[in-house]
Amino acid sequence: GEVKIIKEEAMVAEEIVHDPSTPQTAKKSHKRAHTEKLHACDSCDYKATRLGHLKTHMLTHTGEKPYACNRCDYRTTAPGDLKRHMVTHTGVKPYACHSCDYRTSQLGNLKNHIRTHTGEKPYACKMCDYRAALPGHLKRHTRT
C-alpha cells in the first residue's frame, strides 16, 4: 500500500509518497532476482544478490560490529544502519503518520507504527496460529 511521508529538512517541507509496489520498483526487484548472480553464505542458508550484502551478513556470524556511534553505545554491522541511527540524535523526525500525530526519525519505525492502524500482522508462528505485527513480538512468543 501507499505510505505518505512528510519529510522536513531545515525550513523546507515536502511530501514524499513511498509506494514499494510501483511498477518501476517491482520490475527492478524482479529483474535482479532472475538475472543477478546469488552469493551464498557458507555458514547458513542466506543468499544475496550483491557481494557487499553477503560481506555485511557474514559479520552476523563473527559477532563483529565495526560501525560505532560516537554519541552512544550503538554498534552495527552495516554503515547504512549507523547512518539511520545517527538521525535519532538530531531530534529531527521527518516521517509522519497520516492517521495520527506519530512522527519518527526512521522510515522502518513508521512502517511498523502504521500496522497499529491497519491491524496487519505479517509475522506468523510456525507452531500455532499466533501472528505478530513486529518480529520482536514473534520472537518473544516463541520463547514462551
mmCIF file of C-alpha atoms in Angstrom:
data_model
loop_
_atom_site.group_PDB
_atom_site.id
_atom_site.type_symbol
_atom_site.label_atom_id
_atom_site.label_comp_id
_atom_site.label_asym_id
_atom_site.label_seq_id
_atom_site.Cartn_x
_atom_site.Cartn_y
_atom_site.Cartn_z
ATOM 1 C CA GLY A 1 0.000 0.000 0.000
ATOM 2 C CA GLU A 2 0.844 3.623 -0.187
ATOM 3 C CA VAL A 3 2.501 5.363 2.756
ATOM 4 C CA LYS A 4 2.605 9.148 2.774
ATOM 5 C CA ILE A 5 5.677 10.564 4.406
ATOM 6 C CA ILE A 6 6.293 14.161 5.320
ATOM 7 C CA LYS A 7 9.996 14.924 5.034
ATOM 8 C CA GLU A 8 11.297 18.091 6.660
ATOM 9 C CA GLU A 9 14.832 19.347 6.235
ATOM 10 C CA ALA A 10 15.820 22.749 7.593
ATOM 11 C CA MET A 11 12.930 25.060 6.681
ATOM 12 C CA VAL A 12 11.762 23.050 3.655
ATOM 13 C CA ALA A 13 8.919 20.547 3.872
ATOM 14 C CA GLU A 14 7.943 18.263 1.051
ATOM 15 C CA GLU A 15 5.542 15.368 0.839
ATOM 16 C CA ILE A 16 7.002 12.103 -0.397
ATOM 17 C CA VAL A 17 4.855 9.182 -1.459
ATOM 18 C CA HIS A 18 6.624 5.913 -0.723
ATOM 19 C CA ASP A 19 4.957 3.071 -2.560
ATOM 20 C CA PRO A 20 7.079 -0.095 -2.775
ATOM 21 C CA SER A 21 4.573 -1.669 -5.164
ATOM 22 C CA THR A 22 5.209 0.788 -8.010
ATOM 23 C CA PRO A 23 5.815 -0.898 -11.371
ATOM 24 C CA GLN A 24 9.357 0.516 -11.589
ATOM 25 C CA THR A 25 10.385 -0.815 -8.161
ATOM 26 C CA ALA A 26 8.711 -4.183 -8.696
ATOM 27 C CA LYS A 27 10.259 -4.582 -12.157
ATOM 28 C CA LYS A 28 13.738 -3.727 -10.882
ATOM 29 C CA SER A 29 13.465 -6.212 -7.989
ATOM 30 C CA HIS A 30 12.066 -8.928 -10.258
ATOM 31 C CA LYS A 31 14.823 -8.436 -12.837
ATOM 32 C CA ARG A 32 17.516 -8.540 -10.131
ATOM 33 C CA ALA A 33 16.111 -11.784 -8.720
ATOM 34 C CA HIS A 34 16.367 -13.524 -12.097
ATOM 35 C CA THR A 35 19.468 -12.004 -13.669
ATOM 36 C CA GLU A 36 21.948 -11.316 -10.891
ATOM 37 C CA LYS A 37 24.241 -13.997 -9.542
ATOM 38 C CA LEU A 38 23.422 -15.098 -5.997
ATOM 39 C CA HIS A 39 26.188 -15.042 -3.411
ATOM 40 C CA ALA A 40 25.670 -17.757 -0.789
ATOM 41 C CA CYS A 41 26.765 -17.771 2.843
ATOM 42 C CA ASP A 42 28.919 -20.781 3.783
ATOM 43 C CA SER A 43 27.524 -20.826 7.326
ATOM 44 C CA CYS A 44 23.755 -20.668 6.734
ATOM 45 C CA ASP A 45 21.088 -20.505 4.013
ATOM 46 C CA TYR A 46 21.449 -16.742 3.419
ATOM 47 C CA LYS A 47 21.849 -15.649 -0.214
ATOM 48 C CA ALA A 48 22.461 -12.141 -1.524
ATOM 49 C CA THR A 49 22.277 -10.596 -4.967
ATOM 50 C CA ARG A 50 25.152 -8.291 -4.043
ATOM 51 C CA LEU A 51 28.535 -9.358 -2.690
ATOM 52 C CA GLY A 52 28.604 -6.381 -0.319
ATOM 53 C CA HIS A 53 25.390 -7.573 1.294
ATOM 54 C CA LEU A 54 26.920 -11.024 1.812
ATOM 55 C CA LYS A 55 30.033 -9.484 3.390
ATOM 56 C CA THR A 56 27.852 -7.499 5.792
ATOM 57 C CA HIS A 57 25.814 -10.626 6.557
ATOM 58 C CA MET A 58 28.984 -12.608 7.372
ATOM 59 C CA LEU A 59 29.576 -10.245 10.299
ATOM 60 C CA THR A 60 26.472 -11.702 11.976
ATOM 61 C CA HIS A 61 28.368 -14.990 12.309
ATOM 62 C CA THR A 62 31.516 -13.406 13.761
ATOM 63 C CA GLY A 63 29.633 -11.014 16.052
ATOM 64 C CA GLU A 64 31.783 -8.168 14.777
ATOM 65 C CA LYS A 65 30.087 -4.757 14.650
ATOM 66 C CA PRO A 66 32.658 -2.413 13.128
ATOM 67 C CA TYR A 67 30.421 0.673 12.829
ATOM 68 C CA ALA A 68 30.049 2.539 16.127
ATOM 69 C CA CYS A 69 28.067 5.614 17.134
ATOM 70 C CA ASN A 70 30.244 8.333 18.661
ATOM 71 C CA ARG A 71 27.354 9.577 20.837
ATOM 72 C CA CYS A 72 26.145 6.356 22.485
ATOM 73 C CA ASP A 73 26.937 2.634 22.748
ATOM 74 C CA TYR A 74 25.158 1.673 19.497
ATOM 75 C CA ARG A 75 27.194 -0.588 17.196
ATOM 76 C CA THR A 76 26.197 -2.279 13.938
ATOM 77 C CA THR A 77 27.425 -4.381 11.045
ATOM 78 C CA ALA A 78 26.287 -2.000 8.300
ATOM 79 C CA PRO A 79 27.206 1.626 7.575
ATOM 80 C CA GLY A 80 23.658 2.375 6.415
ATOM 81 C CA ASP A 81 22.290 1.234 9.777
ATOM 82 C CA LEU A 82 24.682 3.588 11.580
ATOM 83 C CA LYS A 83 23.675 6.477 9.319
ATOM 84 C CA ARG A 84 19.994 5.769 10.062
ATOM 85 C CA HIS A 85 20.746 5.557 13.793
ATOM 86 C CA MET A 86 22.594 8.900 13.854
ATOM 87 C CA VAL A 87 19.384 10.717 12.902
ATOM 88 C CA THR A 88 17.923 9.706 16.287
ATOM 89 C CA HIS A 89 20.438 12.037 17.971
ATOM 90 C CA THR A 90 19.367 15.087 15.934
ATOM 91 C CA GLY A 91 15.780 15.134 17.184
ATOM 92 C CA VAL A 92 14.584 15.527 13.586
ATOM 93 C CA LYS A 93 11.567 13.334 12.858
ATOM 94 C CA PRO A 94 10.902 13.590 9.121
ATOM 95 C CA TYR A 95 8.492 10.629 8.863
ATOM 96 C CA ALA A 96 4.882 11.322 9.854
ATOM 97 C CA CYS A 97 1.867 9.042 10.114
ATOM 98 C CA HIS A 98 -1.073 10.227 8.024
ATOM 99 C CA SER A 99 -3.582 8.741 10.503
ATOM 100 C CA CYS A 100 -2.372 10.308 13.770
ATOM 101 C CA ASP A 101 0.282 12.629 15.229
ATOM 102 C CA TYR A 102 3.040 9.980 15.373
ATOM 103 C CA ARG A 103 6.400 11.135 13.986
ATOM 104 C CA THR A 104 9.721 9.321 13.859
ATOM 105 C CA SER A 105 13.269 9.656 12.606
ATOM 106 C CA GLN A 106 13.220 6.282 10.829
ATOM 107 C CA LEU A 107 11.056 5.003 7.973
ATOM 108 C CA GLY A 108 11.060 1.454 9.378
ATOM 109 C CA ASN A 109 9.565 2.713 12.634
ATOM 110 C CA LEU A 110 6.796 4.460 10.690
ATOM 111 C CA LYS A 111 6.025 1.286 8.729
ATOM 112 C CA ASN A 112 5.789 -0.668 11.994
ATOM 113 C CA HIS A 113 3.601 2.034 13.550
ATOM 114 C CA ILE A 114 1.185 2.021 10.604
ATOM 115 C CA ARG A 115 0.365 -1.592 11.489
ATOM 116 C CA THR A 116 -1.327 -0.284 14.650
ATOM 117 C CA HIS A 117 -3.879 1.331 12.342
ATOM 118 C CA THR A 118 -4.153 -1.433 9.732
ATOM 119 C CA GLY A 119 -4.033 -4.406 12.102
ATOM 120 C CA GLU A 120 -1.552 -6.131 9.774
ATOM 121 C CA LYS A 121 0.361 -8.964 11.465
ATOM 122 C CA PRO A 122 2.807 -10.357 8.888
ATOM 123 C CA TYR A 123 4.912 -12.464 11.278
ATOM 124 C CA ALA A 124 3.424 -15.937 11.859
ATOM 125 C CA CYS A 125 4.366 -18.604 14.395
ATOM 126 C CA LYS A 126 5.214 -21.941 12.781
ATOM 127 C CA MET A 127 3.851 -23.873 15.775
ATOM 128 C CA CYS A 128 0.435 -22.257 16.316
ATOM 129 C CA ASP A 129 -1.978 -19.601 14.999
ATOM 130 C CA TYR A 130 -0.178 -16.680 16.686
ATOM 131 C CA ARG A 131 0.598 -13.717 14.429
ATOM 132 C CA ALA A 132 2.540 -10.575 15.299
ATOM 133 C CA ALA A 133 2.896 -7.075 13.914
ATOM 134 C CA LEU A 134 6.593 -6.934 14.847
ATOM 135 C CA PRO A 135 9.327 -9.578 14.594
ATOM 136 C CA GLY A 136 10.324 -8.967 18.219
ATOM 137 C CA HIS A 137 6.816 -9.872 19.365
ATOM 138 C CA LEU A 138 7.028 -13.181 17.489
ATOM 139 C CA LYS A 139 10.470 -13.850 18.981
ATOM 140 C CA ARG A 140 9.116 -13.202 22.491
ATOM 141 C CA HIS A 141 6.169 -15.528 21.762
ATOM 142 C CA THR A 142 8.428 -18.366 20.606
ATOM 143 C CA ARG A 143 10.449 -18.171 23.841
ATOM 144 C CA THR A 144 7.336 -18.806 25.961
#
